[in-house]
mmCIF file of C-alpha atoms and ligand atoms in Angstrom:
data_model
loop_
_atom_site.group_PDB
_atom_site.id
_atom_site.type_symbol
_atom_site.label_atom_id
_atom_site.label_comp_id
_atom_site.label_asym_id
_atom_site.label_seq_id
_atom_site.Cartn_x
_atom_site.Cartn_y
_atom_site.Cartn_z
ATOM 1 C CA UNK W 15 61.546 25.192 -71.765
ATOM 2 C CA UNK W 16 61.425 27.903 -74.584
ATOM 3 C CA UNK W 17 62.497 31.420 -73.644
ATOM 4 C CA UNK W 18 59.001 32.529 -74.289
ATOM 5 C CA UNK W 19 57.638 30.492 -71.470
ATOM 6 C CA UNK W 20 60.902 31.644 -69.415
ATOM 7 C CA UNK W 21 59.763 35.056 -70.049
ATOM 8 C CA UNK W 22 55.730 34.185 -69.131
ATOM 9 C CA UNK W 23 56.992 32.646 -66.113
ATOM 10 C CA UNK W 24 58.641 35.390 -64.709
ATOM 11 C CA UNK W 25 56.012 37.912 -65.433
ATOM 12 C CA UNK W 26 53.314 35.393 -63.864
ATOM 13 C CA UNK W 27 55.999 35.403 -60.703
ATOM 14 C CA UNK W 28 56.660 39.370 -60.794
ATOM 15 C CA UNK W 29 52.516 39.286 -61.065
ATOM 16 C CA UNK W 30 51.803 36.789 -57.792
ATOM 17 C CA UNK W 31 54.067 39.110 -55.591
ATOM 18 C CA UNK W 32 52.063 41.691 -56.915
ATOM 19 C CA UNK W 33 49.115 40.459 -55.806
ATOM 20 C CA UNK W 34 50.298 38.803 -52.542
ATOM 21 C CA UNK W 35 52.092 42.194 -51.843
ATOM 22 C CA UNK W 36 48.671 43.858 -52.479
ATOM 23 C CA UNK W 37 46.413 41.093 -50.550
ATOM 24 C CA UNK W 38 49.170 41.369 -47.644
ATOM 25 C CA UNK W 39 48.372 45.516 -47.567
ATOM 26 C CA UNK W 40 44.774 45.467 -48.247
ATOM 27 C CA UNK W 41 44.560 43.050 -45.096
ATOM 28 C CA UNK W 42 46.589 45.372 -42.975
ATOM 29 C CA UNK W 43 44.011 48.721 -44.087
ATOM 30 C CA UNK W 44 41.235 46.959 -42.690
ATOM 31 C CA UNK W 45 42.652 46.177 -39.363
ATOM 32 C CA UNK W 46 43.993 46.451 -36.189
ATOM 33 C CA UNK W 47 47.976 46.205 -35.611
ATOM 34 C CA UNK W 48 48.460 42.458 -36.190
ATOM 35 C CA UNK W 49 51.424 39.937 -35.921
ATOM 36 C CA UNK W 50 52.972 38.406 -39.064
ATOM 37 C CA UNK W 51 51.814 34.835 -37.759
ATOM 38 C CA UNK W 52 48.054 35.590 -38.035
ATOM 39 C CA UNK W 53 48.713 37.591 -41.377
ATOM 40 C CA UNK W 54 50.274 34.221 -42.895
ATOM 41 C CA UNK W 55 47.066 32.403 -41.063
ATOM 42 C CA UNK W 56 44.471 34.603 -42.123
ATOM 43 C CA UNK W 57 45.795 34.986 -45.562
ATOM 44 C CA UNK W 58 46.511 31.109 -45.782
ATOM 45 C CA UNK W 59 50.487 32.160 -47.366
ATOM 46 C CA UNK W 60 53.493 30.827 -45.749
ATOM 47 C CA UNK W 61 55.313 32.511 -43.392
ATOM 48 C CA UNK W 62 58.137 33.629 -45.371
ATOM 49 C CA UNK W 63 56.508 34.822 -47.730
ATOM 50 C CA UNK W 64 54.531 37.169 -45.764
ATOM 51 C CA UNK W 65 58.069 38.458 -44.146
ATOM 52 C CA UNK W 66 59.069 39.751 -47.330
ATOM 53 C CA UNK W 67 56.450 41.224 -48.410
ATOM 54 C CA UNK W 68 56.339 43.259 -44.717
ATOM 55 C CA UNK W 69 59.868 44.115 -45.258
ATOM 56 C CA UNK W 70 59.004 45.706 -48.878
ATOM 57 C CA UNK W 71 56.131 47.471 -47.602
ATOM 58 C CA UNK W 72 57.949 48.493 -44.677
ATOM 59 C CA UNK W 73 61.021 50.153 -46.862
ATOM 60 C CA UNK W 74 58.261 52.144 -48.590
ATOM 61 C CA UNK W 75 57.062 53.372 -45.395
ATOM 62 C CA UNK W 76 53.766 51.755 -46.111
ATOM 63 C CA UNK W 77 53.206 50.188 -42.837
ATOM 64 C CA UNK W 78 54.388 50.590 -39.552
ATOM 65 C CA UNK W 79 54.945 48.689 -36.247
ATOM 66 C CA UNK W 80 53.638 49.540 -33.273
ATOM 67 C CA UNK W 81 54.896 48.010 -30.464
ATOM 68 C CA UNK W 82 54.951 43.971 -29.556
ATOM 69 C CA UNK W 83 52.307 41.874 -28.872
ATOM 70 C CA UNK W 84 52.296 39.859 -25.061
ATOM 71 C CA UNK W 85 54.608 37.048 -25.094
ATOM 72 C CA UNK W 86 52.540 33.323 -24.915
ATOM 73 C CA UNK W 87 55.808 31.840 -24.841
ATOM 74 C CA UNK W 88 59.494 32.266 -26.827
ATOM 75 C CA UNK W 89 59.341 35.443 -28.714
ATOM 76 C CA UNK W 90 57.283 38.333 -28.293
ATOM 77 C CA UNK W 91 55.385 38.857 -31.592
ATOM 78 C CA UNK W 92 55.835 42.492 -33.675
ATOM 79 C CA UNK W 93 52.249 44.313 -34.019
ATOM 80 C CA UNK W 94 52.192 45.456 -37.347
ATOM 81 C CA UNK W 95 49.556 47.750 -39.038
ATOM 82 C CA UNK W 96 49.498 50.348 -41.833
ATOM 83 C CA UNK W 97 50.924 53.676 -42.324
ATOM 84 C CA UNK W 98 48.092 55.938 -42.440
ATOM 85 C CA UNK W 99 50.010 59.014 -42.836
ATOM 86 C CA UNK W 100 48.842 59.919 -46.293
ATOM 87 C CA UNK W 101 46.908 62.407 -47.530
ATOM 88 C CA UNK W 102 44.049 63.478 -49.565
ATOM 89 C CA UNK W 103 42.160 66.702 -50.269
ATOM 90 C CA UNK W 104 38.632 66.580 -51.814
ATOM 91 C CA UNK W 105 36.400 69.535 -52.906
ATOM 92 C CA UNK W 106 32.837 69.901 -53.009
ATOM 93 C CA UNK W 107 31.954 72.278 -55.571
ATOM 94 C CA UNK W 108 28.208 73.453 -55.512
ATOM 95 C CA UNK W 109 26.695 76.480 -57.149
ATOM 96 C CA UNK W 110 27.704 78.965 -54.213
ATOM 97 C CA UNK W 111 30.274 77.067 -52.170
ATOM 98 C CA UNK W 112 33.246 75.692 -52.417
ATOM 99 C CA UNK W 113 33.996 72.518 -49.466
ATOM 100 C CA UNK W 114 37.595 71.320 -48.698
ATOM 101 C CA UNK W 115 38.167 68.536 -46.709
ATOM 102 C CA UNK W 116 41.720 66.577 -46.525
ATOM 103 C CA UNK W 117 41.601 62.721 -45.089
ATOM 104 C CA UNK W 118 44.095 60.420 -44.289
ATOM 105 C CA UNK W 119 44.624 57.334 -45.572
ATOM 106 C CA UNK W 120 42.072 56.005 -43.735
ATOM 107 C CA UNK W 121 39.162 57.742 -44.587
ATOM 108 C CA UNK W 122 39.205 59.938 -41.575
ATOM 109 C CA UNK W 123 38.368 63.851 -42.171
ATOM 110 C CA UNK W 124 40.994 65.636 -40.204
ATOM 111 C CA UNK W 125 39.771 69.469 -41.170
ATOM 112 C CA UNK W 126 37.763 70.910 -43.442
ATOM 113 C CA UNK W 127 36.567 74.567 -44.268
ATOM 114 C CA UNK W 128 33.670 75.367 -46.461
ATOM 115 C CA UNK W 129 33.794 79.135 -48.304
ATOM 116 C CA UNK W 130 31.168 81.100 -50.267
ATOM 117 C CA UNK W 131 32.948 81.146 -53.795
ATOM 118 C CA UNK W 132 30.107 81.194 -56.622
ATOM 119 C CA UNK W 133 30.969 78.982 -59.138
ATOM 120 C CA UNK W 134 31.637 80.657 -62.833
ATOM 121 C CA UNK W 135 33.180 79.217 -65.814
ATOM 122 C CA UNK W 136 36.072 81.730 -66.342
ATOM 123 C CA UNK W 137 40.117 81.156 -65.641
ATOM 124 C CA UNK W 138 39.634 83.568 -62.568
ATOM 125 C CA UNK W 139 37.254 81.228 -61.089
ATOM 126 C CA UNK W 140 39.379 77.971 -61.678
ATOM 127 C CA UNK W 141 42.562 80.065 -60.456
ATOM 128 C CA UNK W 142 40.653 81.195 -57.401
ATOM 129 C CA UNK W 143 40.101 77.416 -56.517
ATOM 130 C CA UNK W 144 43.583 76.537 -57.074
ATOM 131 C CA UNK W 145 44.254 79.693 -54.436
ATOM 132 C CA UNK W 146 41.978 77.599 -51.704
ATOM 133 C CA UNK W 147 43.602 74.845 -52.290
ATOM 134 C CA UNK W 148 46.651 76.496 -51.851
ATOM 135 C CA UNK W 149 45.965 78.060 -48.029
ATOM 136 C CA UNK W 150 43.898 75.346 -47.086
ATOM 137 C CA UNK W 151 47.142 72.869 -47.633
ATOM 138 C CA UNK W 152 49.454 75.553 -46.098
ATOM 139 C CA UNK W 153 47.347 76.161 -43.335
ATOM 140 C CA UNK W 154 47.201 72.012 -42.617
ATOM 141 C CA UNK W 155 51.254 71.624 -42.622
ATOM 142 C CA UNK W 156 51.154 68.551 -44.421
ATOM 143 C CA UNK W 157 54.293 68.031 -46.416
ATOM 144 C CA UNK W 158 53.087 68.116 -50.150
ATOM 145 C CA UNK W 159 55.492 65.208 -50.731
ATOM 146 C CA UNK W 160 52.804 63.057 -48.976
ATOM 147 C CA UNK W 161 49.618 64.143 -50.491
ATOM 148 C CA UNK W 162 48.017 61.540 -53.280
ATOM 149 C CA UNK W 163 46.439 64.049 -54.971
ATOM 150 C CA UNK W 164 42.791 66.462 -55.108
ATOM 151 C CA UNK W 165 39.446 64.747 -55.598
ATOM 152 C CA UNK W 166 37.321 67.453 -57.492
ATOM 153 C CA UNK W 167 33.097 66.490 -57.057
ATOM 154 C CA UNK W 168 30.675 68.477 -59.495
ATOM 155 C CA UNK W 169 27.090 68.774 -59.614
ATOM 156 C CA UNK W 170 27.045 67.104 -62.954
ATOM 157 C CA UNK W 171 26.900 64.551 -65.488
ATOM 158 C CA UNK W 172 30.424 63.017 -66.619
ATOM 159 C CA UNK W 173 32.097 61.353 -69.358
ATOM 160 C CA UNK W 174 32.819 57.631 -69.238
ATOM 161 C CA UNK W 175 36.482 58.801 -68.546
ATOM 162 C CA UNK W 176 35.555 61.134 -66.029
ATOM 163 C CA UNK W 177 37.688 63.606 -68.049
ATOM 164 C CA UNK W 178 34.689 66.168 -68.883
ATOM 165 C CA UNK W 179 31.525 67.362 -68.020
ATOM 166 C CA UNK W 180 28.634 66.076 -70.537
ATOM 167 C CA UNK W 181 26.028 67.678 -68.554
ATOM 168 C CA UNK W 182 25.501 70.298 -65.886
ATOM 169 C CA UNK W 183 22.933 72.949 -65.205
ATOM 170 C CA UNK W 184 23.373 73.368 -61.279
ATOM 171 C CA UNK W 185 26.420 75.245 -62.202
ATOM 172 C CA UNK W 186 27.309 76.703 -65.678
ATOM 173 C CA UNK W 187 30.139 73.731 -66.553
ATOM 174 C CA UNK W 188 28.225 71.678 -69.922
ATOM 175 C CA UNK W 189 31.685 70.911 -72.129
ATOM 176 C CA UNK W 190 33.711 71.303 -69.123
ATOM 177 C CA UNK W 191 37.228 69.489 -68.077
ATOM 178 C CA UNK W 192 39.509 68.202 -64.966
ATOM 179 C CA UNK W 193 42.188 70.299 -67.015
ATOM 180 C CA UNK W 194 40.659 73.535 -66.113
ATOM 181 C CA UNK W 195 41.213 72.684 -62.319
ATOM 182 C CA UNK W 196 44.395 70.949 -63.328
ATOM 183 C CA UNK W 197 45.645 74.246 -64.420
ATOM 184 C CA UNK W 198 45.988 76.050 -61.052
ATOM 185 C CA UNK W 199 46.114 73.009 -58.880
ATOM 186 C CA UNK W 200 49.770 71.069 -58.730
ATOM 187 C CA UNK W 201 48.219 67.642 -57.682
ATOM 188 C CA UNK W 202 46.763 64.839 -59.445
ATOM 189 C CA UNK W 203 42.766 65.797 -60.036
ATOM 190 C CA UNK W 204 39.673 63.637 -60.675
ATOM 191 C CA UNK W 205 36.400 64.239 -61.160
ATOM 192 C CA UNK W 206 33.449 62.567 -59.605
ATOM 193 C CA UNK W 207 29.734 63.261 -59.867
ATOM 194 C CA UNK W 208 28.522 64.681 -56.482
ATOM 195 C CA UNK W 209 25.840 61.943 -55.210
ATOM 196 C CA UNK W 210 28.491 59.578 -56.127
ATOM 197 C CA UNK W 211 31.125 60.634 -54.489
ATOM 198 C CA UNK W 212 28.670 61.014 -51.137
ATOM 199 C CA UNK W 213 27.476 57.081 -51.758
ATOM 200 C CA UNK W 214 31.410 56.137 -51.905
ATOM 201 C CA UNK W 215 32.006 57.726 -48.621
ATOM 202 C CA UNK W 216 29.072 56.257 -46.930
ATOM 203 C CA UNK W 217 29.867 52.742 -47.690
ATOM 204 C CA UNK W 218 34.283 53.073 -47.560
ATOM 205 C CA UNK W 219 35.042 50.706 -44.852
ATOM 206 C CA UNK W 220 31.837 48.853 -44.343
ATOM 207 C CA UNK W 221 32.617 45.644 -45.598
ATOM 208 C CA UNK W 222 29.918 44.125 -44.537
ATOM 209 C CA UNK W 223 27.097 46.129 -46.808
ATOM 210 C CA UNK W 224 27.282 45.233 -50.498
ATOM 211 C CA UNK W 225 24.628 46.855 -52.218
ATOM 212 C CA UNK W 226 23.125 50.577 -51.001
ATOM 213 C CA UNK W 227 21.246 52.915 -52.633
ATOM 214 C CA UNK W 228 22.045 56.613 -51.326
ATOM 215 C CA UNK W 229 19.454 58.904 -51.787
ATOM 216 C CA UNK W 230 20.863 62.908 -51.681
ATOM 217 C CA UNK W 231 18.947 64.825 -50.318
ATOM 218 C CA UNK W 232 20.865 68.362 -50.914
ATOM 219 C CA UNK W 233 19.825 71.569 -52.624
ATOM 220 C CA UNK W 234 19.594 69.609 -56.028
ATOM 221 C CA UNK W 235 18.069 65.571 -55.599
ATOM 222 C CA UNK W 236 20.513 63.132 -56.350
ATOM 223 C CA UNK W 237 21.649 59.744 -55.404
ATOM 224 C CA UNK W 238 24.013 56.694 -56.447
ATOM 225 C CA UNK W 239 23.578 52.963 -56.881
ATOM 226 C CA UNK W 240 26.113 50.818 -55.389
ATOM 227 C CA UNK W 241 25.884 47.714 -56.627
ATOM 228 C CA UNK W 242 28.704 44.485 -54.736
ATOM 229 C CA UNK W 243 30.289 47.959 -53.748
ATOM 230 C CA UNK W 244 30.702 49.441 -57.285
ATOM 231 C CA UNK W 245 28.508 52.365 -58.709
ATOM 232 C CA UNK W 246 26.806 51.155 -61.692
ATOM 233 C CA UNK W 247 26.878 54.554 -63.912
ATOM 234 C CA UNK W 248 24.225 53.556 -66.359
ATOM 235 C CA UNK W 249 24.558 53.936 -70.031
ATOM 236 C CA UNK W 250 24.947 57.634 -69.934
ATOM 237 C CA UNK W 251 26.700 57.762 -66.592
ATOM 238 C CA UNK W 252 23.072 58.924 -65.915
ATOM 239 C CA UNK W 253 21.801 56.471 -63.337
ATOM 240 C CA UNK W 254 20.771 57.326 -59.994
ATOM 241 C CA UNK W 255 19.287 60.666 -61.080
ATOM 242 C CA UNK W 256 16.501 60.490 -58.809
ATOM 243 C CA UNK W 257 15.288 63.668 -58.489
ATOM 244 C CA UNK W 258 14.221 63.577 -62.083
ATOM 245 C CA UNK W 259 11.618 60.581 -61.397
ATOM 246 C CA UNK W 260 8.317 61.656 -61.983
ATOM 247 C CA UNK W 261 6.777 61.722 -58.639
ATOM 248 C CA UNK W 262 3.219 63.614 -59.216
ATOM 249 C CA UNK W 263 2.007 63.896 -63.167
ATOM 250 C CA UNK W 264 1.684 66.860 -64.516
ATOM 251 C CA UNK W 265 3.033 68.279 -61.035
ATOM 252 C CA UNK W 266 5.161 71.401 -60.650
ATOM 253 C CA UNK W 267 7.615 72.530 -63.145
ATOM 254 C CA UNK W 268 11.630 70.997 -62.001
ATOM 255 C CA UNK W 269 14.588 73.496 -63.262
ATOM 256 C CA UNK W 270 15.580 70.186 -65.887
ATOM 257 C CA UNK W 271 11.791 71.468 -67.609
ATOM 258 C CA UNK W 272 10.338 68.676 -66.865
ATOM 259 C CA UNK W 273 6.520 68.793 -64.278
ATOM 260 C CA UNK W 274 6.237 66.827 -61.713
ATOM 261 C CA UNK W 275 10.013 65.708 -60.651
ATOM 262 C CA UNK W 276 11.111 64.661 -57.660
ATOM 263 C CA UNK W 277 12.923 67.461 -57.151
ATOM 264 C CA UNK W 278 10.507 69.947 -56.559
ATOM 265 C CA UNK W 279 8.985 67.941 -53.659
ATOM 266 C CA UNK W 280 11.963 66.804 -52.406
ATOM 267 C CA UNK W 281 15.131 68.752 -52.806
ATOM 268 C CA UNK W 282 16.416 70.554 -49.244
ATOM 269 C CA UNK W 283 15.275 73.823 -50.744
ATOM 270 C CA UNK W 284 11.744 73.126 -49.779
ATOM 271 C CA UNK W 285 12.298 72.974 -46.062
ATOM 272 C CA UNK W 286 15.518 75.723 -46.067
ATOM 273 C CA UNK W 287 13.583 78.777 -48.340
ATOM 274 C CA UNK W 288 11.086 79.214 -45.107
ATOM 275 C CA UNK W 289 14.884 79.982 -43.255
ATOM 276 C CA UNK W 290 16.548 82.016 -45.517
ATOM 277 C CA UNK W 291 18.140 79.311 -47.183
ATOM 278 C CA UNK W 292 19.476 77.216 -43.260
ATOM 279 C CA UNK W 293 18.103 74.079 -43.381
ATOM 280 C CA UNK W 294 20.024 73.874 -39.350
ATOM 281 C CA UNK W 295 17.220 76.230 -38.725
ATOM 282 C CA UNK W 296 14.407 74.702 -40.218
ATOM 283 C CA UNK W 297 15.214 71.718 -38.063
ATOM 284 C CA UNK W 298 15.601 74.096 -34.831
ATOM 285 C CA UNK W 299 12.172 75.678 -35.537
ATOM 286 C CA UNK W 300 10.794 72.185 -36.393
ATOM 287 C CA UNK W 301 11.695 70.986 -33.324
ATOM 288 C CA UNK W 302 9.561 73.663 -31.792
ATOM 289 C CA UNK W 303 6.969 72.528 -33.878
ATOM 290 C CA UNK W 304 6.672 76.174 -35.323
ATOM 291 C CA UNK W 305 4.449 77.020 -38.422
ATOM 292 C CA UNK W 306 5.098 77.143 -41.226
ATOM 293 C CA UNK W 307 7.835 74.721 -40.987
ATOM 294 C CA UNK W 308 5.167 71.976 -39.728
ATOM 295 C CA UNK W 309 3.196 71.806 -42.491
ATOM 296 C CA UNK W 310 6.283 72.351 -44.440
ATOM 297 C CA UNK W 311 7.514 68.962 -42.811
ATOM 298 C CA UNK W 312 4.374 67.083 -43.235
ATOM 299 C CA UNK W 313 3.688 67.449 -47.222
ATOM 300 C CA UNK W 314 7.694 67.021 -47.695
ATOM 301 C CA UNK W 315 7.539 63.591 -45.782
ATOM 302 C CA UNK W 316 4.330 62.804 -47.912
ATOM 303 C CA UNK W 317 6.667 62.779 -51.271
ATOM 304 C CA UNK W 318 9.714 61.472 -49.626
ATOM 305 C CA UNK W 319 8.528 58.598 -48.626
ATOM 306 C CA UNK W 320 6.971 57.834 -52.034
ATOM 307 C CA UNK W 321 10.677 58.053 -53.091
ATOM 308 C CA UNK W 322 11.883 56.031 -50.380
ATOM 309 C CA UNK W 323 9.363 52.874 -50.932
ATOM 310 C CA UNK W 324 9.864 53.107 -54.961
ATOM 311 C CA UNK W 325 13.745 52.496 -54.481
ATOM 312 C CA UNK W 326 13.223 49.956 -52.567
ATOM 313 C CA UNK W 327 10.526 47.725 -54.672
ATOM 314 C CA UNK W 328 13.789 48.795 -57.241
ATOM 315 C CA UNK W 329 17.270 48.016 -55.782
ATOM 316 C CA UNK W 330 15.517 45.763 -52.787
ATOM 317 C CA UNK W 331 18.455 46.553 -50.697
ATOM 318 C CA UNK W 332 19.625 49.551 -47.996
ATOM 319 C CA UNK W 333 18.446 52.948 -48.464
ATOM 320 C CA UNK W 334 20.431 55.880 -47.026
ATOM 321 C CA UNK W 335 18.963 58.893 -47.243
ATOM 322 C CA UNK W 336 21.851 61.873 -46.991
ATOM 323 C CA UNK W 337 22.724 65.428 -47.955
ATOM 324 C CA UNK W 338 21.708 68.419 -46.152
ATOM 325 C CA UNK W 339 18.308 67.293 -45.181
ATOM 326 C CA UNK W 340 19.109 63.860 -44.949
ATOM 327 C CA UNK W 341 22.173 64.620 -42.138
ATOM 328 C CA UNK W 342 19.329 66.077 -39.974
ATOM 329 C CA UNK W 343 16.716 63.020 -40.196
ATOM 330 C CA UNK W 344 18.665 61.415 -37.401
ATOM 331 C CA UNK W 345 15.537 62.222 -34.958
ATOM 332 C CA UNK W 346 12.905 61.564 -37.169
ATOM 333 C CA UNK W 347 14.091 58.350 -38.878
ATOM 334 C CA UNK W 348 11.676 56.009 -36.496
ATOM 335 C CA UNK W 349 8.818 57.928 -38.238
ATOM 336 C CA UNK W 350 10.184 57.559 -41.493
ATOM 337 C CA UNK W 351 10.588 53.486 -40.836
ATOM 338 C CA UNK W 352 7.149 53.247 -40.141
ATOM 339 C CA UNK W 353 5.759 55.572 -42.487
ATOM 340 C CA UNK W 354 8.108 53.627 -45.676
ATOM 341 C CA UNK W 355 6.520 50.440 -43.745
ATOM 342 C CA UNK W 356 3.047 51.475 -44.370
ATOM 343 C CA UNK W 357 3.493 52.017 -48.490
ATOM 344 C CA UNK W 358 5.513 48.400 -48.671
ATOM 345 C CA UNK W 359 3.713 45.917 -50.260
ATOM 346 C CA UNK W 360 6.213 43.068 -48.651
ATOM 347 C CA UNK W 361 7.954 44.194 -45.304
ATOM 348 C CA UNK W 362 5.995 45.364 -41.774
ATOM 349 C CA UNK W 363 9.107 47.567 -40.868
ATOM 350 C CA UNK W 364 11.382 49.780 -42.408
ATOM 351 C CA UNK W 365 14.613 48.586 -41.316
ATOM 352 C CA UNK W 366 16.093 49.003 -44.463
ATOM 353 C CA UNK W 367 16.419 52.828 -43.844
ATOM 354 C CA UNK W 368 19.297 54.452 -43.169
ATOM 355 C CA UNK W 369 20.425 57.915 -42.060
ATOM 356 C CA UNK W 370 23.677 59.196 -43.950
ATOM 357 C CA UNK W 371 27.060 58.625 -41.188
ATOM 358 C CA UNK W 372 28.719 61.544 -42.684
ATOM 359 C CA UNK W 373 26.712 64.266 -41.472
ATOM 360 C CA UNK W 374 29.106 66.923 -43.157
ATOM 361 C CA UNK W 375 31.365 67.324 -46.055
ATOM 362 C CA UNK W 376 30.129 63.163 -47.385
ATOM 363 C CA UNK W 377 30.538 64.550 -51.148
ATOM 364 C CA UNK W 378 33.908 66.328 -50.491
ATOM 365 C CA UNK W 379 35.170 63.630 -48.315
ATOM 366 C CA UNK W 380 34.487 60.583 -51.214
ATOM 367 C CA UNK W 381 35.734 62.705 -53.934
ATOM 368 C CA UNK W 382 39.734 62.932 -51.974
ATOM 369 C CA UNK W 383 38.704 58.922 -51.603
ATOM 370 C CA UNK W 384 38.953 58.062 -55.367
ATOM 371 C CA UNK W 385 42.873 58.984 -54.594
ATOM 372 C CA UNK W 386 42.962 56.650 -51.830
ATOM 373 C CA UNK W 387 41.289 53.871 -53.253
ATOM 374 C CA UNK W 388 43.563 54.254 -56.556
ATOM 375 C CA UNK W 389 47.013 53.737 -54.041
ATOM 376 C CA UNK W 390 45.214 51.182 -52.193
ATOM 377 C CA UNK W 391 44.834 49.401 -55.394
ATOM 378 C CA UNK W 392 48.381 49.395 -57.024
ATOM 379 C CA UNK W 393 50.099 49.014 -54.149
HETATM 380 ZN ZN1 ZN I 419 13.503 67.412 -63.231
#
């Protein structure tokens, strides 16, 4: 054997750990407390293999034991799960607000606070964020030792990198970077693209779903196509823009310039402007079927469903409609089956139509998950 190949070896052996070590955690994130026996079984590795790779992941304080499993004979098995006492703090940023949220390593929102805080493109602005970030961590006592890092989602277009902002008029950011968060916030930042981030969230932890499309229904129309649980981005990190599909020719004028977007017809602004801007009341007066939210209701549904059956006869796969409209279609979603149903050219029912799980925060929430999934991932 030539040292080269000694060398390849070992860096093919240093990679296999890797990946057993990773396999090994990946299996424990997705499940309840387990023995090391059905690890080695489910994972088809031998059994001391898997024991080492515990005892690593157990020095790093990645996982945990919980107690012993019930004796079938000789030795009582250890349960075994993961350590899901890590942190991560996400931010919605929106043209008026400013959403927190921190998650554990799990996925599960443990508090979250949302504060009026325009958004402006000066230092003061940036530095006031960094502030929020600041009390909102103090106020949670979580050790800053164990916190992965702040997931930062804009209302715009990104880079490839994610490093800057090629395109934003929802708030004033066009040419903007992670580095002027960075500045006043002592974490690792990233930036994600709102709908995105809100699609992520939606579909972390369903294994079983694959493909979604995740229509957001919020104050602007986006979404995000998931596609074997990726987003596909597009060329120009552009896809999923659905609120600039031309819904009605030569219709009303969208803020992008453009007549006739989806937008106009469909963005939560339409039902919330006949409640000074609460879409929780629009639903409230709905409810009592109360003019002119009715009629409001009726021609919205009209477009939205439009929307609804075109991505479909698209993606051909789930639809989950979300955002601040969508978190309140809950109710109404049996109607919206059958009314999709009637426009589908294939299907009698509209199964395929889903109301978003996260009814608050889903943006904020899948932007602190893009630090999660990264430690997941090189573990
Ligand atoms: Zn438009």
């Amino acid at each position: 054997m030539k040292v080269g190949d000694k060398m390849i070896n070992r860096v093919n052996s240093m990679e296999v750990r890797k990946i057993n070590r990773n396999a090994i955690y990946k299996f424990l994130y997705k499940r309840d407390p387990i023995s090391i026996q059905e690890i080695a079984q489910s994972l088809n590795m031998s059994l001391p293999t898997v024991t080492q790779n515990i005892k690593e992941l157990q020095e790093r304080d990645l996982i945990i034991e919980t107690g012993l499993f019930e004796s079938t004979g000789g030795r009582k098995a250890k349960a075994i799960t993961f350590n899901s006492q890590k942190y991560a703090i996400g931010l919605d940023i929106t043209r008026n607000h400013v959403g927190i949220v921190l998650i554990d390593l799990s996925g599960k929102l443990l508090k979250n606070v949302r504060k009026q805080y325009p958004f402006v493109n000066s230092k003061e602005y940036f530095q006031g964020v960094g502030n929020l970030v600041k009390e909102f961590i103090d106020e949670s006592t979580i050790e800053s030792s164990k916190i992965l890092g702040v997931g930062i989602a804009l209302p715009a277009i990104l880079s490839a990198d994610k490093q800057t902002v090629n395109y934003a008029t929802v708030i004033d950011f066009q040419g903007g970077s992670v580095k002027e968060f960075c500045e006043f916030i002592p974490y690792p930042c990233i930036l994600s693209n709102d709908a995105n981030a809100a699609g992520v969230a939606e579909l972390w932890n369903e294994d079983d779903i694959q493909n979604v499309v995740y229509l957001s229904l919020n104050n602007s129309v986006g979404g995000s196509i998931i596609i074997g649980k990726n987003i596909f981005s597009g060329q120009n990190q552009r896809s999923g823009e659905f609120g600039h599909m031309t819904i009605v020719q030569d219709g009303r004028t969208c803020y992008c310039g453009q007549k006739g977007c989806v937008d106009v017809y469909c963005s939560a602004k339409i039902l919330s402007d006949s409640t000074n801007g609460s879409i929780a009341e629009f639903f409230r007066l709905l409810k009592l079927n109360n003019e002119p939210q009715k009629t409001l209701w009726d021609e919205y549904l009209s477009h939205l469903v439009v929307v609804i059956n075109n991505l479909r006869m698209l993606y051909d796969c789930n639809v989950i409609i979300g955002g601040y409209a969508g978190a309140y279609m809950d109710e109404y979603i049996e109607e919206l089956r059958e009314l999709v149903s009637k426009r589908n050219s294939f299907e009698v029912d509209g199964k395929y139509l889903h109301v978003c799980k996260y009814k608050l925060e889903a943006t904020a929430v899948g932007a602190a998950l893009q630090h999660v999934e990264n430690f997941i991932n090189n573990i």
